[in-house]
Coordinates of C-alpha atoms in Angstrom, one line a residue:
M1 CA 78.3 -37.3 197.1
K2 CA 81.5 -37.0 199.3
I3 CA 85.1 -36.0 198.8
T4 CA 87.4 -39.3 199.5
R5 CA 90.5 -37.7 198.4
I6 CA 92.8 -34.8 197.5
T7 CA 96.1 -35.1 195.3
S8 CA 98.7 -32.8 194.3
H9 CA 100.5 -33.6 191.0
V10 CA 103.8 -31.1 190.5
L11 CA 105.2 -31.6 187.0
Q12 CA 108.3 -30.1 185.7
Y13 CA 110.7 -30.3 182.8
D14 CA 113.9 -29.2 181.8
M15 CA 113.5 -26.2 179.7
P16 CA 115.0 -25.8 175.8
E17 CA 116.6 -22.2 177.5
V18 CA 117.2 -20.6 180.0
L19 CA 114.9 -17.0 180.7
G20 CA 113.9 -14.6 183.3
Y21 CA 112.3 -11.8 184.6
S22 CA 113.1 -9.0 186.8
Q23 CA 113.7 -11.2 190.6
Q24 CA 115.0 -14.5 189.2
Y25 CA 116.8 -16.4 186.1
Y26 CA 114.7 -20.0 185.8
D27 CA 115.8 -23.2 183.6
R28 CA 112.9 -25.4 184.8
R29 CA 108.9 -25.1 183.8
T30 CA 106.9 -26.2 186.7
T31 CA 102.9 -26.8 187.2
H32 CA 100.9 -27.5 190.0
L33 CA 97.9 -29.7 189.8
V34 CA 95.2 -30.1 191.7
E35 CA 92.8 -33.4 191.4
V36 CA 89.4 -33.6 194.2
Q37 CA 88.3 -37.1 193.8
T38 CA 85.0 -38.2 195.2
D39 CA 82.6 -41.1 196.2
E40 CA 80.6 -40.8 193.0
G41 CA 83.5 -41.2 190.8
M42 CA 83.3 -37.6 190.1
T43 CA 86.7 -36.2 189.8
G44 CA 87.1 -32.2 189.5
W45 CA 90.8 -30.3 188.2
G46 CA 92.2 -27.2 189.8
E47 CA 95.6 -25.7 189.9
C48 CA 98.0 -23.7 191.9
F49 CA 100.1 -21.3 191.1
G50 CA 103.7 -20.8 192.2
P51 CA 106.4 -22.4 190.4
G52 CA 109.9 -24.4 191.4
N53 CA 110.0 -25.3 195.1
V54 CA 107.1 -23.0 196.0
A55 CA 104.5 -25.8 194.2
V56 CA 106.5 -28.7 195.8
A57 CA 106.0 -26.8 199.2
N58 CA 101.8 -26.2 198.3
K59 CA 102.0 -29.9 197.5
S60 CA 102.1 -30.5 201.1
I61 CA 100.0 -27.8 202.4
V62 CA 96.9 -29.1 199.7
E63 CA 97.4 -32.7 201.2
K64 CA 98.6 -33.0 204.7
V65 CA 96.9 -29.3 205.5
I66 CA 93.4 -29.0 203.3
Q67 CA 92.5 -32.3 202.4
P68 CA 92.2 -33.8 206.0
M69 CA 90.0 -30.2 206.9
V70 CA 87.7 -31.3 203.8
L71 CA 87.5 -35.2 203.4
G72 CA 83.8 -36.6 203.7
M73 CA 82.1 -32.9 203.1
D74 CA 80.0 -32.6 199.7
P75 CA 82.3 -31.0 196.9
L76 CA 79.1 -28.8 195.7
D77 CA 79.0 -26.5 199.1
K78 CA 82.1 -24.8 197.4
D79 CA 81.6 -21.7 199.7
V80 CA 81.4 -23.6 203.0
I81 CA 84.4 -25.4 202.4
W82 CA 85.9 -22.2 201.1
H83 CA 85.3 -20.1 204.0
K84 CA 86.1 -23.7 206.3
V85 CA 89.9 -23.8 205.3
Y86 CA 90.1 -19.6 205.1
N87 CA 89.2 -19.8 208.8
L88 CA 91.1 -22.4 209.8
L89 CA 94.7 -20.7 208.0
R90 CA 93.7 -17.2 208.8
D91 CA 96.2 -17.3 211.8
H92 CA 98.6 -19.1 210.1
G93 CA 98.7 -17.2 206.2
Q94 CA 96.1 -14.9 205.3
S95 CA 97.7 -14.5 201.8
G96 CA 100.7 -16.3 200.2
M97 CA 101.2 -20.3 199.5
P98 CA 97.6 -21.2 202.2
I99 CA 95.7 -19.3 199.4
Q100 CA 97.4 -20.9 196.5
A101 CA 96.6 -24.1 197.8
L102 CA 93.5 -23.2 198.7
S103 CA 93.0 -22.0 194.9
G104 CA 93.8 -24.9 193.3
V105 CA 91.1 -26.8 195.2
D106 CA 88.7 -24.6 195.0
I107 CA 89.0 -24.8 191.5
A108 CA 88.6 -28.4 191.2
L109 CA 85.1 -27.9 193.2
W110 CA 83.9 -25.5 190.4
D111 CA 85.0 -28.0 188.1
I112 CA 82.7 -30.5 189.6
A113 CA 80.1 -28.8 190.0
G114 CA 80.1 -28.2 186.0
K115 CA 80.0 -31.7 185.5
V116 CA 77.5 -32.9 188.0
S117 CA 74.7 -30.3 186.5
G118 CA 76.2 -31.1 183.1
L119 CA 77.1 -27.0 182.2
P120 CA 80.1 -25.1 181.5
L121 CA 81.9 -23.2 183.8
H122 CA 80.7 -19.9 181.9
K123 CA 76.9 -21.2 182.6
L124 CA 77.8 -21.7 186.3
L125 CA 78.6 -18.0 186.6
G126 CA 75.3 -16.5 184.7
G127 CA 76.1 -17.7 181.1
A128 CA 78.8 -16.0 178.3
H129 CA 79.2 -12.0 177.5
R130 CA 81.2 -12.6 174.7
N131 CA 81.7 -16.7 172.8
S132 CA 85.9 -16.0 172.0
V133 CA 87.9 -13.5 174.0
P134 CA 91.1 -11.6 172.0
C135 CA 94.1 -12.8 173.4
Y136 CA 98.1 -11.1 173.7
G137 CA 100.7 -13.1 173.3
Y138 CA 103.6 -12.4 176.1
G139 CA 107.4 -13.0 175.5
M140 CA 110.5 -11.4 175.4
M141 CA 111.4 -12.9 178.6
L142 CA 115.0 -11.4 179.9
R143 CA 118.4 -13.3 179.4
D144 CA 121.6 -13.1 180.8
E145 CA 123.2 -10.9 178.0
P146 CA 124.3 -7.5 177.1
V147 CA 121.2 -5.2 176.9
D148 CA 122.2 -4.1 173.0
D149 CA 121.6 -7.7 172.1
L150 CA 118.9 -8.8 173.6
A151 CA 117.4 -5.5 172.8
R152 CA 118.1 -6.7 168.7
R153 CA 116.7 -9.7 170.1
F154 CA 113.3 -8.2 171.8
E155 CA 112.9 -6.7 168.3
D156 CA 112.5 -9.6 166.4
E157 CA 110.9 -11.6 168.8
A158 CA 108.2 -8.7 169.5
A159 CA 107.9 -8.7 165.2
Q160 CA 107.2 -11.9 165.7
I161 CA 104.5 -12.0 167.8
K162 CA 102.5 -10.1 165.8
A163 CA 103.1 -11.7 163.0
M164 CA 101.2 -14.8 165.0
G165 CA 98.5 -13.1 165.1
F166 CA 98.4 -11.8 168.5
T167 CA 96.1 -8.7 169.4
A168 CA 99.0 -6.9 171.3
T169 CA 102.3 -7.8 172.8
K170 CA 103.6 -8.0 176.6
M171 CA 107.9 -7.1 177.3
K172 CA 109.9 -8.2 180.3
T173 CA 112.4 -5.7 182.0
G174 CA 114.0 -5.4 184.9
F175 CA 117.9 -4.6 184.2
G176 CA 117.6 -0.9 185.5
P177 CA 115.8 2.4 184.3
K178 CA 118.1 3.1 181.4
P179 CA 118.4 -0.2 179.8
D180 CA 115.1 -1.0 180.3
V181 CA 114.2 2.2 178.3
K182 CA 116.1 0.9 175.4
L183 CA 114.1 -2.8 176.0
C184 CA 111.2 -0.9 175.7
E185 CA 112.3 1.2 172.3
A186 CA 113.3 -2.2 170.5
V187 CA 109.8 -3.6 171.1
R188 CA 108.6 -0.7 169.8
R189 CA 110.1 -0.9 167.0
G190 CA 109.8 -4.5 166.6
V191 CA 105.7 -4.2 166.3
G192 CA 105.5 -0.9 164.9
D193 CA 103.4 2.3 165.5
G194 CA 99.9 2.0 166.8
F195 CA 100.1 -1.9 167.6
R196 CA 99.2 -2.2 171.4
F197 CA 102.1 -3.5 173.3
M198 CA 102.6 -3.6 177.6
V199 CA 105.1 -3.5 179.9
D200 CA 105.6 -6.3 182.8
A201 CA 108.0 -4.8 185.7
N202 CA 107.6 -7.5 188.2
H203 CA 107.9 -5.1 190.7
A204 CA 111.2 -4.3 190.0
Y205 CA 111.8 -0.6 190.3
T206 CA 111.2 1.8 193.3
T207 CA 108.6 5.2 192.7
S208 CA 111.2 7.0 191.4
D209 CA 112.3 5.1 189.3
A210 CA 109.3 3.6 187.9
F211 CA 108.3 7.4 187.1
Y212 CA 111.4 7.7 185.2
V213 CA 110.6 4.3 182.8
G214 CA 107.1 4.9 183.1
R215 CA 107.4 8.6 181.1
A216 CA 109.5 7.2 178.4
L217 CA 106.5 4.4 178.2
E218 CA 104.0 7.5 177.5
E219 CA 106.3 8.4 175.0
L220 CA 106.4 5.3 173.0
D221 CA 102.5 4.7 173.6
A222 CA 102.5 2.0 175.4
Y223 CA 99.4 0.5 176.6
W224 CA 99.9 -0.6 180.1
F225 CA 103.1 -0.5 183.0
E226 CA 102.1 -3.8 184.9
E227 CA 103.3 -4.3 188.5
P228 CA 106.1 -1.5 188.9
V229 CA 106.4 -1.3 192.5
A230 CA 106.3 -3.9 195.2
P231 CA 102.8 -5.4 195.7
E232 CA 102.8 -4.2 199.1
D233 CA 103.5 -0.2 198.3
I234 CA 99.9 0.9 197.5
D235 CA 100.7 4.4 197.9
G236 CA 103.6 4.4 195.0
Y237 CA 100.5 3.5 192.7
R238 CA 98.6 5.7 193.9
E239 CA 101.2 8.1 192.8
L240 CA 102.3 6.5 189.3
R241 CA 98.3 6.4 188.3
A242 CA 98.1 10.0 189.0
G243 CA 101.8 11.4 188.0
L244 CA 101.6 9.5 184.6
K245 CA 99.4 8.8 181.6
I246 CA 100.0 5.6 180.9
N247 CA 97.8 2.9 182.6
I248 CA 99.0 1.1 185.5
S249 CA 98.0 -2.3 185.8
G250 CA 99.1 -4.8 188.9
G251 CA 97.8 -7.3 191.4
E252 CA 98.6 -10.6 190.5
A253 CA 100.5 -10.8 194.2
V254 CA 97.3 -9.7 195.6
F255 CA 95.6 -12.4 197.6
N256 CA 91.4 -12.4 199.0
R257 CA 88.8 -9.7 198.9
W258 CA 90.6 -7.4 201.6
A259 CA 94.2 -6.9 200.5
W260 CA 91.7 -6.1 196.9
R261 CA 89.7 -3.8 198.9
H262 CA 92.5 -1.7 200.0
L263 CA 94.2 -1.6 197.2
L264 CA 91.2 -0.8 195.0
E265 CA 90.0 1.9 198.1
N266 CA 93.4 3.5 197.4
R267 CA 92.6 4.0 193.7
G268 CA 96.1 2.3 192.8
L269 CA 95.5 0.8 189.9
D270 CA 93.9 1.5 185.9
I271 CA 93.8 -2.0 185.3
A272 CA 93.2 -5.0 187.8
Q273 CA 95.0 -8.4 187.0
P274 CA 93.6 -10.6 189.6
E275 CA 95.4 -14.3 189.7
V276 CA 92.7 -16.8 190.5
C277 CA 94.8 -19.8 190.5
A278 CA 96.5 -17.8 193.3
L279 CA 94.1 -15.4 195.1
G280 CA 91.8 -17.7 196.3
G281 CA 90.1 -19.9 193.7
I282 CA 86.9 -18.9 191.2
S283 CA 85.0 -18.3 194.7
E284 CA 86.7 -15.4 195.5
Y285 CA 87.6 -14.5 192.1
L286 CA 84.2 -13.7 191.5
R287 CA 84.0 -11.4 194.9
V288 CA 87.3 -9.9 194.0
L289 CA 86.0 -9.4 190.0
A290 CA 82.7 -7.7 191.8
L291 CA 85.4 -5.1 194.1
C292 CA 86.7 -4.1 191.3
H293 CA 84.0 -3.5 188.7
A294 CA 82.7 -1.7 192.1
H295 CA 85.4 0.8 192.1
F296 CA 85.2 0.9 187.7
T297 CA 88.1 -0.8 187.4
P298 CA 88.3 -2.8 184.5
V299 CA 89.8 -6.6 184.7
V300 CA 92.4 -8.4 182.6
N301 CA 92.8 -11.1 184.5
H302 CA 96.8 -12.7 185.3
V303 CA 97.9 -16.0 183.3
W304 CA 100.1 -18.1 184.1
G305 CA 100.5 -21.6 183.8
S306 CA 99.2 -25.1 182.5
A307 CA 95.9 -25.4 180.4
I308 CA 93.8 -26.0 183.3
A309 CA 94.9 -22.3 183.7
V310 CA 94.2 -20.8 180.6
A311 CA 90.9 -23.0 180.2
T312 CA 89.8 -21.3 183.3
N313 CA 90.5 -17.8 182.5
L314 CA 88.4 -18.6 179.2
H315 CA 85.1 -18.8 181.1
L316 CA 86.1 -16.5 183.4
L317 CA 86.6 -14.0 180.6
A318 CA 83.6 -15.1 179.0
S319 CA 81.4 -14.1 181.9
M320 CA 82.5 -11.1 182.9
P321 CA 80.3 -8.5 182.2
A322 CA 81.5 -5.4 180.1
L323 CA 82.4 -2.6 181.8
P324 CA 81.1 0.4 181.7
G325 CA 79.0 -1.3 178.5
G326 CA 77.6 0.8 175.6
L327 CA 78.2 -0.1 171.6
H328 CA 81.2 -0.8 171.7
P329 CA 82.5 -1.6 175.6
W330 CA 86.4 -2.7 177.1
E331 CA 87.0 -6.0 176.4
P332 CA 89.2 -8.2 178.5
M333 CA 92.3 -10.2 176.9
L334 CA 93.6 -13.9 177.5
E335 CA 97.0 -13.6 178.8
F336 CA 98.9 -16.2 176.7
D337 CA 102.9 -17.4 177.4
T338 CA 104.1 -17.5 173.4
T339 CA 107.8 -19.4 175.1
D340 CA 108.1 -23.1 175.3
N341 CA 105.2 -24.6 178.0
K342 CA 104.2 -28.0 177.3
F343 CA 101.7 -28.3 180.1
R344 CA 99.6 -26.0 178.3
D345 CA 100.2 -27.1 174.7
D346 CA 100.7 -30.8 175.5
L347 CA 98.4 -31.9 178.5
L348 CA 94.8 -32.0 177.7
T349 CA 93.8 -34.9 175.4
V350 CA 92.2 -32.2 173.5
P351 CA 94.5 -29.4 173.4
L352 CA 93.0 -25.8 173.3
E353 CA 95.0 -24.8 170.7
I354 CA 95.3 -21.3 171.2
Q355 CA 98.0 -20.2 168.9
K356 CA 96.2 -22.0 166.1
Q357 CA 92.7 -20.2 166.9
V358 CA 94.6 -16.9 166.9
K359 CA 95.9 -17.4 164.1
A360 CA 92.9 -18.5 162.1
N361 CA 90.6 -15.9 164.0
N362 CA 91.4 -12.6 163.9
G363 CA 93.2 -13.2 167.1
R364 CA 90.2 -14.7 169.4
V365 CA 90.3 -17.6 171.3
T366 CA 86.9 -19.7 171.4
I367 CA 85.2 -20.2 175.3
P368 CA 85.2 -24.0 176.0
T369 CA 81.8 -26.3 176.2
G370 CA 82.1 -29.0 178.0
P371 CA 81.0 -29.6 181.6
G372 CA 82.9 -27.8 184.3
L373 CA 86.3 -26.4 182.5
G374 CA 85.3 -28.4 179.7
V375 CA 89.3 -30.0 179.5
E376 CA 90.8 -33.2 180.5
P377 CA 94.4 -34.1 181.1
N378 CA 95.6 -37.1 179.8
R379 CA 96.8 -39.3 183.2
D380 CA 99.7 -40.7 181.2
F381 CA 101.6 -37.5 180.6
I382 CA 101.1 -36.3 184.0
T383 CA 102.8 -39.2 184.9
H384 CA 105.4 -39.0 183.0
Y385 CA 105.9 -35.4 184.0
T386 CA 105.4 -35.6 187.5
I387 CA 108.3 -35.4 190.4
D388 CA 108.4 -36.3 193.5
G389 CA 108.5 -34.4 196.5

């Protein structure tokens, strides 16, 4: 079997409202799907992390840079392909967009391997340690409005997410330390005492400001403090982990095993959050997972994107061994964006229906059982939402 074509599909639509996080506001939803075709009619699907114009740029990398390197190669030679592409791109970017582009291709190759063998991805990875995973719902995105108004909105939204049946919830911050603490207090009021909530700063703070917010989060009994400082500031991560009682999490913007090795050896994380659609795909994710577990650092995958990304992560979470093990081991969770996302809810021929599962199954989501990723996108849907670029 040989690879005959690799196609990027960049999909986009106008969102019903403007949302934001600490770095920007956005009014369009974008997703970047990768399709790998073969001479035997087998097709695999993957996804590249990156919104808006980043997706458009990654499309060029996938089709104009990576595709010529791998045409004619056997798609089952996943590791050979991964290292060929990485080595040829090393001089031009060991992280960032070239690795995001490689991620989508690699995921599609694993999808093909599952379809060829007739096995679901989690079987290829060694089997399922669990047949379902708990799911947390994130929301409470930033809006360009007064903080007091936003706090009231956050309180109501947090209560709604809890009522949907999710096992935990996560909010965004980014207005500055003091107003952000007000928002966090509102979320705690919304979910009540004893319900797990997390805070995602998207690297909004200096280390000193992160300490201010982190101490407030300790008082609110928040579960983790995500990306408090810039991903490059690994010493800041170490200082925060040593000085705060709250779990420090991060890693969605950390690429490849070498960057992860540096972060983990510096002992900066309580919880690692690798993004499979960004760090190099499933092949590299497995190496990063091994590094995390070698450092006894539990993993909760970062999940953002379409149903392809969600399905991929369900398999990865199913195949993740318990750390450290025992009768009642620590368990990973599926991250789920509760804001409007047609590319997650309506993309597939058979929808995953995550929210319906959460409500019916006490906050848990089952693992796909079909070959490969176990899902197939609707081509008419893709055609309708594909943009030029």
